[in-house]
mmCIF file of C-alpha atoms in Angstrom:
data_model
loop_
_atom_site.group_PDB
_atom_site.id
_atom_site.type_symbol
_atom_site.label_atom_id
_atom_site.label_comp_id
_atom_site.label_asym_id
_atom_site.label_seq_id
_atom_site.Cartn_x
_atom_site.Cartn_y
_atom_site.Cartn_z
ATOM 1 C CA UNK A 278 24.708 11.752 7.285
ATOM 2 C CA UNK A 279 23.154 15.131 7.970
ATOM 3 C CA UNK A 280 23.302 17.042 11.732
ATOM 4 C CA UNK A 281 20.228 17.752 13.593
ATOM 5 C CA UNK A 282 20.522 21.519 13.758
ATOM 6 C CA UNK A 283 21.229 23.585 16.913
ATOM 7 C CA UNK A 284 17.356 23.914 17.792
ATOM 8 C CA UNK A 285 16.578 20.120 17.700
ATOM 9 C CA UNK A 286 20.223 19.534 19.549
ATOM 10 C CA UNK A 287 18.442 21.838 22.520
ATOM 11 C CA UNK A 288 15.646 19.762 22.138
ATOM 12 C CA UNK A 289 17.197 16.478 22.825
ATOM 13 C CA UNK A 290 19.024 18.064 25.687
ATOM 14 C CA UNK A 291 15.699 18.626 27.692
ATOM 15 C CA UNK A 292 14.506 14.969 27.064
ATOM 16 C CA UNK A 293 15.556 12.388 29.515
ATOM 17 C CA UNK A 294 16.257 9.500 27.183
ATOM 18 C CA UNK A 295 16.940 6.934 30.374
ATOM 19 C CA UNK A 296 13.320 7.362 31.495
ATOM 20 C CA UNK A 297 9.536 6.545 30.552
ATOM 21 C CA UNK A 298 7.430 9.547 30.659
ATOM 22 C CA UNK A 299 3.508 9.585 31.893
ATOM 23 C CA UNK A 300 1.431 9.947 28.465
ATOM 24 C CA UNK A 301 0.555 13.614 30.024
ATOM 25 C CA UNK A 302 4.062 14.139 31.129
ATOM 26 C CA UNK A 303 5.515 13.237 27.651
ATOM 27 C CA UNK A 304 2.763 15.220 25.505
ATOM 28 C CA UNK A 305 3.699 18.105 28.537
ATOM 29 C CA UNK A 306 7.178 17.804 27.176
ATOM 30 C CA UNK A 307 6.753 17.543 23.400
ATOM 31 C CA UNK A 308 4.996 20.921 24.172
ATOM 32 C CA UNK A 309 7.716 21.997 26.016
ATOM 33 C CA UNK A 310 10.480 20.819 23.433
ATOM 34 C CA UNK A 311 8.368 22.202 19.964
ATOM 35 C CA UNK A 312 10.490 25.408 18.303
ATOM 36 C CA UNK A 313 9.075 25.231 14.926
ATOM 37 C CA UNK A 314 7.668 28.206 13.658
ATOM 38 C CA UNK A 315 4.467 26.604 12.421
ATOM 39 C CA UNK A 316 1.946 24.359 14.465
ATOM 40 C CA UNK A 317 3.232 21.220 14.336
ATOM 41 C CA UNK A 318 1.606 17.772 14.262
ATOM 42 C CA UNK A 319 2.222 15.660 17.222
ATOM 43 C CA UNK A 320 1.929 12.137 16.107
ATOM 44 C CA UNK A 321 2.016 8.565 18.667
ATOM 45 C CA UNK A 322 4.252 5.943 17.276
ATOM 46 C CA UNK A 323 3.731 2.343 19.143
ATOM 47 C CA UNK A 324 5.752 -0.746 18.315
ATOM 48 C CA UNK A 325 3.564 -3.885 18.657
ATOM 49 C CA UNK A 326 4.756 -7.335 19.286
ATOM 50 C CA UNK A 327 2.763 -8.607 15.600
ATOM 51 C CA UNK A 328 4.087 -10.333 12.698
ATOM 52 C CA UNK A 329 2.446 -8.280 9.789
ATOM 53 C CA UNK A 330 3.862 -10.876 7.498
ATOM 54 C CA UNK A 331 1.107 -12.989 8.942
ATOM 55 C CA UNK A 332 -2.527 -11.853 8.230
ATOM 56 C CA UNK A 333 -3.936 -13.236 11.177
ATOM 57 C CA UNK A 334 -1.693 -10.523 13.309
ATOM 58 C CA UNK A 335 -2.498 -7.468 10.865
ATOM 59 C CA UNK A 336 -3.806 -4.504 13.209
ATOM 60 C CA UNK A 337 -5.703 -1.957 11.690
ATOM 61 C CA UNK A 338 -8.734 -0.253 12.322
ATOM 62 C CA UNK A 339 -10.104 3.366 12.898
ATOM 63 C CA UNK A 340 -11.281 5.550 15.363
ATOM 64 C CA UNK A 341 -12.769 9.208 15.697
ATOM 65 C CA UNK A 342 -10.801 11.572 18.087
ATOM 66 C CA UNK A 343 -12.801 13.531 20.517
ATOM 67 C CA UNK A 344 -10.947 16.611 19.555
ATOM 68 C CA UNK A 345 -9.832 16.480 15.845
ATOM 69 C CA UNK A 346 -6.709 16.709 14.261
ATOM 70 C CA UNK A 347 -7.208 20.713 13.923
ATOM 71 C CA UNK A 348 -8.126 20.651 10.609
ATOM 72 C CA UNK A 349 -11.118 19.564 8.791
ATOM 73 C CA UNK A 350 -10.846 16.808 5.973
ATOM 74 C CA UNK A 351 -11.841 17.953 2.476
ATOM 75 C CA UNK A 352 -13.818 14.583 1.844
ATOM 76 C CA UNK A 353 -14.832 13.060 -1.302
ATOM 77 C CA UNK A 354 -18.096 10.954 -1.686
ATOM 78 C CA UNK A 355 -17.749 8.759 -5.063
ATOM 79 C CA UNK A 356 -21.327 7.117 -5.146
ATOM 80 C CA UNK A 357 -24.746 7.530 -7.499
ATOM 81 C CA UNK A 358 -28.114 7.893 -7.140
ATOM 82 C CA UNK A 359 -29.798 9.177 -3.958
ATOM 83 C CA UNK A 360 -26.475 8.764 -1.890
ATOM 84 C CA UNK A 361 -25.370 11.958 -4.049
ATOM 85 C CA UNK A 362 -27.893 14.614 -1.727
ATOM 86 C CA UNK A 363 -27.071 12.462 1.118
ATOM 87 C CA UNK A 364 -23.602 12.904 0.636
ATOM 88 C CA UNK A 365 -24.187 16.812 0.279
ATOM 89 C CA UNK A 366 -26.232 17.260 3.087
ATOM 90 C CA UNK A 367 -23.449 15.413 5.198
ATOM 91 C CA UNK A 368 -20.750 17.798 4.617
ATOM 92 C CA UNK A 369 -18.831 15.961 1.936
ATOM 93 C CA UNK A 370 -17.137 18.737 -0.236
ATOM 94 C CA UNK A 371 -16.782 17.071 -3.209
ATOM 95 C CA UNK A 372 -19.566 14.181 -4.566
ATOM 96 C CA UNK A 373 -19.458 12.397 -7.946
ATOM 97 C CA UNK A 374 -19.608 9.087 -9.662
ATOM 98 C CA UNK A 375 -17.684 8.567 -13.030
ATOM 99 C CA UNK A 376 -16.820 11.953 -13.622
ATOM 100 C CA UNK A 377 -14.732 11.882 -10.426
ATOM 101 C CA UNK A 378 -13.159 8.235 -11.181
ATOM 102 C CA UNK A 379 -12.288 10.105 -14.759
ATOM 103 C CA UNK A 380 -10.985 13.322 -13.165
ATOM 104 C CA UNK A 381 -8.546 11.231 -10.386
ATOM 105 C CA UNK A 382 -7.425 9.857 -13.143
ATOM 106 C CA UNK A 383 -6.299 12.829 -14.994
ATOM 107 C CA UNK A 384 -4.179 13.906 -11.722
ATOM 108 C CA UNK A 385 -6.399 16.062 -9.338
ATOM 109 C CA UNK A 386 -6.027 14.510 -5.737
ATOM 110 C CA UNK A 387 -7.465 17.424 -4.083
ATOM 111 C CA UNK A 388 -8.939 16.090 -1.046
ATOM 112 C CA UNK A 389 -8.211 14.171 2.120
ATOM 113 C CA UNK A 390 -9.975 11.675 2.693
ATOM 114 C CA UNK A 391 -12.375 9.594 0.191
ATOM 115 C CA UNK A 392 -15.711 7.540 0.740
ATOM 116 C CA UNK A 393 -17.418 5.247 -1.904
ATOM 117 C CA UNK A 394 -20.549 3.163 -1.397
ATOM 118 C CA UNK A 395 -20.422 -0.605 -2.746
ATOM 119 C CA UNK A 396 -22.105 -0.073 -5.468
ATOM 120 C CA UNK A 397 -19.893 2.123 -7.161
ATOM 121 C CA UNK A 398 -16.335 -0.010 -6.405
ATOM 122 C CA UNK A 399 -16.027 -1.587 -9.707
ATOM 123 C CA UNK A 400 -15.176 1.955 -11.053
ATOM 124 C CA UNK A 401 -13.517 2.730 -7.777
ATOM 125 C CA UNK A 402 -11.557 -0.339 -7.563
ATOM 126 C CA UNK A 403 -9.625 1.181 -11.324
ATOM 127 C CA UNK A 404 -8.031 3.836 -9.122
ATOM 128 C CA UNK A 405 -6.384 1.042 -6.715
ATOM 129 C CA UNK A 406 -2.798 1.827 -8.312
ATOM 130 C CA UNK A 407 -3.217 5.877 -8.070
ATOM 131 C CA UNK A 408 -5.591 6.151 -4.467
ATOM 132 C CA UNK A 409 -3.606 2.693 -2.876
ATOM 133 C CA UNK A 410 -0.116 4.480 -2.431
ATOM 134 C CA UNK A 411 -1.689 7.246 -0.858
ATOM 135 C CA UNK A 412 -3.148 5.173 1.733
ATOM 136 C CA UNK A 413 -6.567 7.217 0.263
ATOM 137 C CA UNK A 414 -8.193 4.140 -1.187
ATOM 138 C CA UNK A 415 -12.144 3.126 0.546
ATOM 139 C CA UNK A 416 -11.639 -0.083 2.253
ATOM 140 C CA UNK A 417 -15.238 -1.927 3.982
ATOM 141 C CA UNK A 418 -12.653 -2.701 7.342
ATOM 142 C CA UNK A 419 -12.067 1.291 7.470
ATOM 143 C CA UNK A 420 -15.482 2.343 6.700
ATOM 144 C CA UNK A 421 -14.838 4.130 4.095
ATOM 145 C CA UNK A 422 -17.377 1.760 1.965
ATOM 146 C CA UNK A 423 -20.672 1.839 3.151
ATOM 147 C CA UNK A 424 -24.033 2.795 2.034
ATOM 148 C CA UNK A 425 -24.227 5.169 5.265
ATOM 149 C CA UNK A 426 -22.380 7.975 3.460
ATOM 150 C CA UNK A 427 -23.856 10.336 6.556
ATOM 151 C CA UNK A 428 -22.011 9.051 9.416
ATOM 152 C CA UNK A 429 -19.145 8.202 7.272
ATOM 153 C CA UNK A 430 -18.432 11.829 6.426
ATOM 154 C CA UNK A 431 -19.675 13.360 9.769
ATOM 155 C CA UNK A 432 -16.993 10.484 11.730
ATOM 156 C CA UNK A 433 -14.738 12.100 9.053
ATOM 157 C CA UNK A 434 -14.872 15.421 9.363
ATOM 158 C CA UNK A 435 -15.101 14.897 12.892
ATOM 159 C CA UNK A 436 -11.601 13.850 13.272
ATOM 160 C CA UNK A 437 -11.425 10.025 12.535
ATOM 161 C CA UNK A 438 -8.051 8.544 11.868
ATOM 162 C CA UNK A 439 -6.824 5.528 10.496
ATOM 163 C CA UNK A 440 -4.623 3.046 12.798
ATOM 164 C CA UNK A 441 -2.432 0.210 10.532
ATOM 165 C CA UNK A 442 0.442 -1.536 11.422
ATOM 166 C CA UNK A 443 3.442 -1.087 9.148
ATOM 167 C CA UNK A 444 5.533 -4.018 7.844
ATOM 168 C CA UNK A 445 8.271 -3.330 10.409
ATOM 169 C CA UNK A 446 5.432 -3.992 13.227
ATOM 170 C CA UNK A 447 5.072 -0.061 13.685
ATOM 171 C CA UNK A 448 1.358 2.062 14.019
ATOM 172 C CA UNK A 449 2.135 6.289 13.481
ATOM 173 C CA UNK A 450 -0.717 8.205 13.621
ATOM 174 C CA UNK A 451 -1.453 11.672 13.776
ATOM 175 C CA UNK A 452 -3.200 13.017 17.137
ATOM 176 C CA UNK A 453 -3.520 16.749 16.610
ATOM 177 C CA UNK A 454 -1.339 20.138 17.082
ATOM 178 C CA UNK A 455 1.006 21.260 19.362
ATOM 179 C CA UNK A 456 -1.324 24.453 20.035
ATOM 180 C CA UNK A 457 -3.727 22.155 21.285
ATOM 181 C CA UNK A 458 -4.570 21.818 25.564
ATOM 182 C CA UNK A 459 -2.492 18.943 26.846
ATOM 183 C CA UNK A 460 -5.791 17.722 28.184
ATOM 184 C CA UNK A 461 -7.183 17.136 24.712
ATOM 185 C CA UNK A 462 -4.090 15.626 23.032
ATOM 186 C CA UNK A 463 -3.863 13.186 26.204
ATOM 187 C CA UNK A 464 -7.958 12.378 25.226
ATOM 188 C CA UNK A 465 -6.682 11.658 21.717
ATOM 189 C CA UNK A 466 -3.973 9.846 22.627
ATOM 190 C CA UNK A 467 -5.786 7.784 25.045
ATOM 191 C CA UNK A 468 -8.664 6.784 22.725
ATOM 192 C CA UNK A 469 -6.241 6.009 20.239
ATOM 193 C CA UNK A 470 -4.106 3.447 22.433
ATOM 194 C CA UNK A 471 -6.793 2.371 24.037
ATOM 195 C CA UNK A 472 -8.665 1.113 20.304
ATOM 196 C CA UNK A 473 -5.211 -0.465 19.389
ATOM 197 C CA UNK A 474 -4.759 -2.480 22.605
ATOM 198 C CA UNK A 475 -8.406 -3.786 21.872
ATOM 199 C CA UNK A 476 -7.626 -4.618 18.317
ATOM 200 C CA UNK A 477 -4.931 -7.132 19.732
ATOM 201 C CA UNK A 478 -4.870 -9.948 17.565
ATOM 202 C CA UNK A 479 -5.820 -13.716 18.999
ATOM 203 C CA UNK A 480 -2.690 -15.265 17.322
ATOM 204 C CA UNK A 481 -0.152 -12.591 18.924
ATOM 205 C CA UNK A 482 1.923 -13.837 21.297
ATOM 206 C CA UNK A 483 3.893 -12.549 24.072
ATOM 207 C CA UNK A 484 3.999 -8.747 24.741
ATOM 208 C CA UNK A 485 1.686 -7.066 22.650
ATOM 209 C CA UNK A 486 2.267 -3.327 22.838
ATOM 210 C CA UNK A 487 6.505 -3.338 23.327
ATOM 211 C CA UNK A 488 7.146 0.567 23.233
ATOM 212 C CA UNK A 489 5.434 3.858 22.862
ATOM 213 C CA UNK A 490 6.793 7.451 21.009
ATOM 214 C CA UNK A 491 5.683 10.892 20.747
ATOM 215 C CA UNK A 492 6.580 13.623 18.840
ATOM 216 C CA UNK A 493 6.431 16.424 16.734
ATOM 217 C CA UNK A 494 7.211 17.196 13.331
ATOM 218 C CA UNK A 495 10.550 18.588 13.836
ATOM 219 C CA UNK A 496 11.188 17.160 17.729
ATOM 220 C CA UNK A 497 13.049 14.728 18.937
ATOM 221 C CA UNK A 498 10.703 11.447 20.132
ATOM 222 C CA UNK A 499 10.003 10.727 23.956
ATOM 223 C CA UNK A 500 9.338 7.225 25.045
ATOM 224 C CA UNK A 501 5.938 6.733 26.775
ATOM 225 C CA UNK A 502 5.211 4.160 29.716
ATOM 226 C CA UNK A 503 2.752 1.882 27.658
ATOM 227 C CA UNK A 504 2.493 -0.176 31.197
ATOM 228 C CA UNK A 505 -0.889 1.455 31.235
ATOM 229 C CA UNK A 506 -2.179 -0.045 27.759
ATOM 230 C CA UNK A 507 -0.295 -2.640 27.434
ATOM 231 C CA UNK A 508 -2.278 -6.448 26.961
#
């Protein structure tokens, strides 16, 4: 099993494992703790009390942070017609119908995010086993296939992130950089577990939201008091 190196062991040694931070406290410390040399992504893990196996307790949903992720999505509209100037006008950076289907399917997976409006899924749905994977493939319950291809690229670009619920019960999801204010990662944070405790699912039983991480890229977690969100 490989060692944590002598940075990350320093780390750990200014986290307080036998204790529940604040969410501000916690992000405060991930801050604190960071000692990579590039901006790292701070990302909120929560363990929910679901059964995933189950579809009636599947959580997933979206929601736009009010400060980003620091970076902007290169988005790709796949869609005909009219929607193709919308599309443009919106800020996509890429917009196509076949001849993007055709070109994913030669390899190039250039972009970050991808939109497609309903009309166009029966080419869309042939890139299932390439865009699926990726966790890149438009889905109605994500909005990523809609005929409003504006606000679906502008909710984009504007920092909207995916929430789903892994088969071990577990939600990670990105909430921006450790250069960012505290105050706006604790806005992102909150918005995010505030949309997941809402998304609780009517068949769940018991405790809902059972434990909350954060972290960096290369940090060691730190638990979060979830008392706060917690259904």
């Amino acid at each position: 099993m490989a060692k944590h190196g002598k940075k990350y062991r320093a780390a750990l040694a200014k986290v307080d494992r036998n204790r529940k931070y604040s969410l501000e406290e916690g992000l405060a410390k991930i801050k604190e703790i960071s000692f990579a040399r590039f901006d790292e992504t701070v990302e909120l893990t929560v363990w929910l009390g679901v059964d995933p196996r189950k579809a009636d307790q599947l959580v997933r949903g979206t929601v736009v942070l009010p400060h980003g992720l620091g970076k902007t999505k290169r988005v790709l509209v796949i869609t005909q017609g009219e929607k193709i100037k919308e599309a443009e006008e919106a800020g996509a950076d890429y917009v196509g119908g076949e001849e993007m289907v055709e070109r994913i399917k030669s390899g190039w997976l250039d972009f970050d995010a991808v939109i497609a409006t309903p009309d166009v899924m029966r080419m869309v749905g042939q890139l299932g086993k390439i865009l699926g994977p990726r966790g890149l493939m438009p889905n109605p319950k994500t909005g990523t296939v809609t005929f409003d291809v504006r606000t679906a690229v502008q909710e984009t670009k504007a920092g909207k992130v995916e929430y789903r619920v892994d088969k071990t019960g577990v939600i990670h999801v990105p909430i921006g950089k450790v250069s960012f204010e505290t105050e706006k990662l604790h806005e992102n944070a909150r918005v995010l577990l505030e949309a997941v405790a809402r998304a609780k699912p009517a068949a769940a039983k018991g405790r809902y939201m059972k434990k909350v991480w954060l972290s960096a890229t290369m940090t060691p977690s730190v638990v979060v008091d979830e008392t706060a969100y917690a259904r």
